[in-house]
Amino acid sequence: MLLNNRTVVVVGGSSGIGYATAELAKAEGATVIVASRPGERLRSAAERLGVRAIEADVTSDASVENLCRECGTVDHVAVTAAQLRSGPFKQLSIEDAKATMESKFWGAWRVAKHASIAPGGSLTIVSGFVSVRPRPGAAIVGAANGALEPLARGLALELAPVRVNAVSPGIIDTPIRAAMPEDARKAMLAQTAAGLPVKRVGLGEDIARQILAFMTIGFMTGSVVYVDGGGLIV
Ligand SMILES: NC(=O)c1ccc[n+]([C@@H]2O[C@H](COP(=O)([O-])OP(=O)(O)OC[C@H]3O[C@@H](n4cnc5c(N)ncnc54)[C@H](OP(=O)(O)O)[C@@H]3O)[C@@H](O)[C@H]2O)c1
């Protein structure tokens, strides 16, 4: 198995892409730790996965420091945690825009700063293809994603020999859209799928497999990989 005797921490492992990453890493033999905010979602995910859970909020320095202390030195870290607030630019409050940056950009920054990763191990950051394929109502999300990609490249130099990469997902069917009315969510996903060359939206596992590739291909660092079903070329 690809990750035998390796420890993998998934920050944001209670749901979606992070959950799929934890599941795949465990299936490949890793000892997995999932982290996210305190609550039932984290408890139940850890139970279903059969892995250790550590409560952590990426918007808090102290909480991320505590997480990294509890984990000790590990082999691989993936940061999928984010709670995004977006909306039409003129209507979105500056507080909501800042909250998106706090969670998505500064959250990844904090984990990168405090994590202790063994030489040759990896850190994976998740951005998102609206950084290069903008859509109305998502300018702040695009900006946060866009900032994460040069962060990954810069850290690949500064944190070497730890390897740092970013994956940029297209539209992935995860609980991230749980707040949308179910009919509207299904219609949006179906319309997106119809417009893509692959004729489907992504699954958490599609992105998890890329994250596992970053972990296990020791020649990958400073890479940004778009996994979007062809979303960038249509
Ligand atoms: N799904 C897509 O279409 C898509 C597309 C492009 C990019 N992405 C990006 O991919 C990443 C994962 O998204 P997803 O679709 O897997 O979303 P998701 O299913 O909503 O999962 C988000 C995860 O983040 C955790 N989280 C949220 N705020 C947190 C905080 N302050 N501290 C710690 N953990 C926190 C949540 O756990 P708790 O609630 O338990 O804290 C959950 O585990 C995000 O960065 C997202 O922007 C997703």
PDB file of N, CA, C and O in Angstrom, residues 191-217:
ATOM      1  N   GLN A 191     -26.759  21.056 -14.817  1.00  0.00           N
ATOM      2  CA  GLN A 191     -26.399  21.998 -15.880  1.00  0.00           C
ATOM      3  C   GLN A 191     -24.880  22.064 -16.052  1.00  0.00           C
ATOM      4  O   GLN A 191     -24.364  22.091 -17.173  1.00  0.00           O
ATOM      5  N   THR A 192     -24.177  22.065 -14.929  1.00  0.00           N
ATOM      6  CA  THR A 192     -22.703  22.078 -14.994  1.00  0.00           C
ATOM      7  C   THR A 192     -22.205  20.815 -15.693  1.00  0.00           C
ATOM      8  O   THR A 192     -21.352  20.883 -16.591  1.00  0.00           O
ATOM      9  N   ALA A 193     -22.751  19.670 -15.289  1.00  0.00           N
ATOM     10  CA  ALA A 193     -22.310  18.391 -15.873  1.00  0.00           C
ATOM     11  C   ALA A 193     -22.515  18.398 -17.386  1.00  0.00           C
ATOM     12  O   ALA A 193     -21.624  17.996 -18.144  1.00  0.00           O
ATOM     13  N   ALA A 194     -23.668  18.897 -17.826  1.00  0.00           N
ATOM     14  CA  ALA A 194     -23.982  18.881 -19.257  1.00  0.00           C
ATOM     15  C   ALA A 194     -22.989  19.719 -20.063  1.00  0.00           C
ATOM     16  O   ALA A 194     -22.704  19.419 -21.223  1.00  0.00           O
ATOM     17  N   GLY A 195     -22.445  20.757 -19.443  1.00  0.00           N
ATOM     18  CA  GLY A 195     -21.529  21.643 -20.161  1.00  0.00           C
ATOM     19  C   GLY A 195     -20.073  21.202 -20.141  1.00  0.00           C
ATOM     20  O   GLY A 195     -19.221  21.828 -20.776  1.00  0.00           O
ATOM     21  N   LEU A 196     -19.766  20.151 -19.415  1.00  0.00           N
ATOM     22  CA  LEU A 196     -18.365  19.713 -19.292  1.00  0.00           C
ATOM     23  C   LEU A 196     -18.050  18.585 -20.279  1.00  0.00           C
ATOM     24  O   LEU A 196     -18.907  17.730 -20.525  1.00  0.00           O
ATOM     25  N   PRO A 197     -16.822  18.535 -20.781  1.00  0.00           N
ATOM     26  CA  PRO A 197     -16.451  17.435 -21.682  1.00  0.00           C
ATOM     27  C   PRO A 197     -16.671  16.052 -21.057  1.00  0.00           C
ATOM     28  O   PRO A 197     -16.992  15.106 -21.763  1.00  0.00           O
ATOM     29  N   VAL A 198     -16.492  15.940 -19.741  1.00  0.00           N
ATOM     30  CA  VAL A 198     -16.642  14.620 -19.097  1.00  0.00           C
ATOM     31  C   VAL A 198     -18.100  14.303 -18.758  1.00  0.00           C
ATOM     32  O   VAL A 198     -18.410  13.205 -18.299  1.00  0.00           O
ATOM     33  N   LYS A 199     -18.996  15.274 -18.948  1.00  0.00           N
ATOM     34  CA  LYS A 199     -20.446  15.080 -18.745  1.00  0.00           C
ATOM     35  C   LYS A 199     -20.824  14.653 -17.329  1.00  0.00           C
ATOM     36  O   LYS A 199     -21.807  13.942 -17.116  1.00  0.00           O
ATOM     37  N   ARG A 200     -20.035  15.065 -16.380  1.00  0.00           N
ATOM     38  CA  ARG A 200     -20.424  14.860 -14.983  1.00  0.00           C
ATOM     39  C   ARG A 200     -19.709  15.896 -14.128  1.00  0.00           C
ATOM     40  O   ARG A 200     -18.710  16.475 -14.574  1.00  0.00           O
ATOM     41  N   VAL A 201     -20.228  16.119 -12.924  1.00  0.00           N
ATOM     42  CA  VAL A 201     -19.481  16.952 -11.982  1.00  0.00           C
ATOM     43  C   VAL A 201     -18.511  16.048 -11.216  1.00  0.00           C
ATOM     44  O   VAL A 201     -18.559  14.827 -11.344  1.00  0.00           O
ATOM     45  N   GLY A 202     -17.635  16.676 -10.430  1.00  0.00           N
ATOM     46  CA  GLY A 202     -16.639  15.891  -9.723  1.00  0.00           C
ATOM     47  C   GLY A 202     -17.178  15.257  -8.449  1.00  0.00           C
ATOM     48  O   GLY A 202     -18.212  15.665  -7.902  1.00  0.00           O
ATOM     49  N   LEU A 203     -16.442  14.264  -7.989  1.00  0.00           N
ATOM     50  CA  LEU A 203     -16.729  13.632  -6.693  1.00  0.00           C
ATOM     51  C   LEU A 203     -15.556  13.949  -5.763  1.00  0.00           C
ATOM     52  O   LEU A 203     -14.434  14.189  -6.238  1.00  0.00           O
ATOM     53  N   GLY A 204     -15.812  13.898  -4.481  1.00  0.00           N
ATOM     54  CA  GLY A 204     -14.724  14.122  -3.529  1.00  0.00           C
ATOM     55  C   GLY A 204     -13.523  13.239  -3.843  1.00  0.00           C
ATOM     56  O   GLY A 204     -12.372  13.667  -3.758  1.00  0.00           O
ATOM     57  N   GLU A 205     -13.804  12.017  -4.256  1.00  0.00           N
ATOM     58  CA  GLU A 205     -12.716  11.073  -4.523  1.00  0.00           C
ATOM     59  C   GLU A 205     -11.812  11.512  -5.680  1.00  0.00           C
ATOM     60  O   GLU A 205     -10.615  11.214  -5.700  1.00  0.00           O
ATOM     61  N   ASP A 206     -12.386  12.234  -6.651  1.00  0.00           N
ATOM     62  CA  ASP A 206     -11.567  12.709  -7.778  1.00  0.00           C
ATOM     63  C   ASP A 206     -10.440  13.606  -7.261  1.00  0.00           C
ATOM     64  O   ASP A 206      -9.295  13.537  -7.721  1.00  0.00           O
ATOM     65  N   ILE A 207     -10.780  14.470  -6.311  1.00  0.00           N
ATOM     66  CA  ILE A 207      -9.779  15.394  -5.779  1.00  0.00           C
ATOM     67  C   ILE A 207      -8.868  14.660  -4.785  1.00  0.00           C
ATOM     68  O   ILE A 207      -7.660  14.875  -4.749  1.00  0.00           O
ATOM     69  N   ALA A 208      -9.465  13.767  -4.021  1.00  0.00           N
ATOM     70  CA  ALA A 208      -8.671  12.988  -3.060  1.00  0.00           C
ATOM     71  C   ALA A 208      -7.564  12.220  -3.772  1.00  0.00           C
ATOM     72  O   ALA A 208      -6.434  12.120  -3.278  1.00  0.00           O
ATOM     73  N   ARG A 209      -7.875  11.693  -4.953  1.00  0.00           N
ATOM     74  CA  ARG A 209      -6.849  10.915  -5.671  1.00  0.00           C
ATOM     75  C   ARG A 209      -5.686  11.791  -6.102  1.00  0.00           C
ATOM     76  O   ARG A 209      -4.536  11.369  -6.102  1.00  0.00           O
ATOM     77  N   GLN A 210      -5.996  13.052  -6.453  1.00  0.00           N
ATOM     78  CA  GLN A 210      -4.900  13.983  -6.786  1.00  0.00           C
ATOM     79  C   GLN A 210      -4.069  14.293  -5.541  1.00  0.00           C
ATOM     80  O   GLN A 210      -2.843  14.381  -5.597  1.00  0.00           O
ATOM     81  N   ILE A 211      -4.763  14.483  -4.412  1.00  0.00           N
ATOM     82  CA  ILE A 211      -4.031  14.787  -3.161  1.00  0.00           C
ATOM     83  C   ILE A 211      -3.124  13.598  -2.796  1.00  0.00           C
ATOM     84  O   ILE A 211      -1.973  13.785  -2.405  1.00  0.00           O
ATOM     85  N   LEU A 212      -3.651  12.384  -2.980  1.00  0.00           N
ATOM     86  CA  LEU A 212      -2.806  11.198  -2.730  1.00  0.00           C
ATOM     87  C   LEU A 212      -1.617  11.155  -3.686  1.00  0.00           C
ATOM     88  O   LEU A 212      -0.507  10.753  -3.306  1.00  0.00           O
ATOM     89  N   ALA A 213      -1.811  11.622  -4.909  1.00  0.00           N
ATOM     90  CA  ALA A 213      -0.693  11.661  -5.871  1.00  0.00           C
ATOM     91  C   ALA A 213       0.377  12.627  -5.364  1.00  0.00           C
ATOM     92  O   ALA A 213       1.578  12.310  -5.395  1.00  0.00           O
ATOM     93  N   PHE A 214      -0.043  13.798  -4.871  1.00  0.00           N
ATOM     94  CA  PHE A 214       0.941  14.736  -4.309  1.00  0.00           C
ATOM     95  C   PHE A 214       1.705  14.079  -3.152  1.00  0.00           C
ATOM     96  O   PHE A 214       2.915  14.258  -2.995  1.00  0.00           O
ATOM     97  N   MET A 215       0.976  13.355  -2.311  1.00  0.00           N
ATOM     98  CA  MET A 215       1.631  12.736  -1.147  1.00  0.00           C
ATOM     99  C   MET A 215       2.664  11.697  -1.577  1.00  0.00           C
ATOM    100  O   MET A 215       3.725  11.576  -0.964  1.00  0.00           O
ATOM    101  N   THR A 216       2.340  10.969  -2.630  1.00  0.00           N
ATOM    102  CA  THR A 216       3.135   9.762  -2.912  1.00  0.00           C
ATOM    103  C   THR A 216       4.123   9.924  -4.067  1.00  0.00           C
ATOM    104  O   THR A 216       4.975   9.061  -4.255  1.00  0.00           O
ATOM    105  N   ILE A 217       4.014  10.989  -4.842  1.00  0.00           N
ATOM    106  CA  ILE A 217       5.003  11.216  -5.912  1.00  0.00           C
ATOM    107  C   ILE A 217       6.032  12.197  -5.373  1.00  0.00           C
ATOM    108  O   ILE A 217       5.793  13.406  -5.301  1.00  0.00           O
TER     109      ILE A 217
END
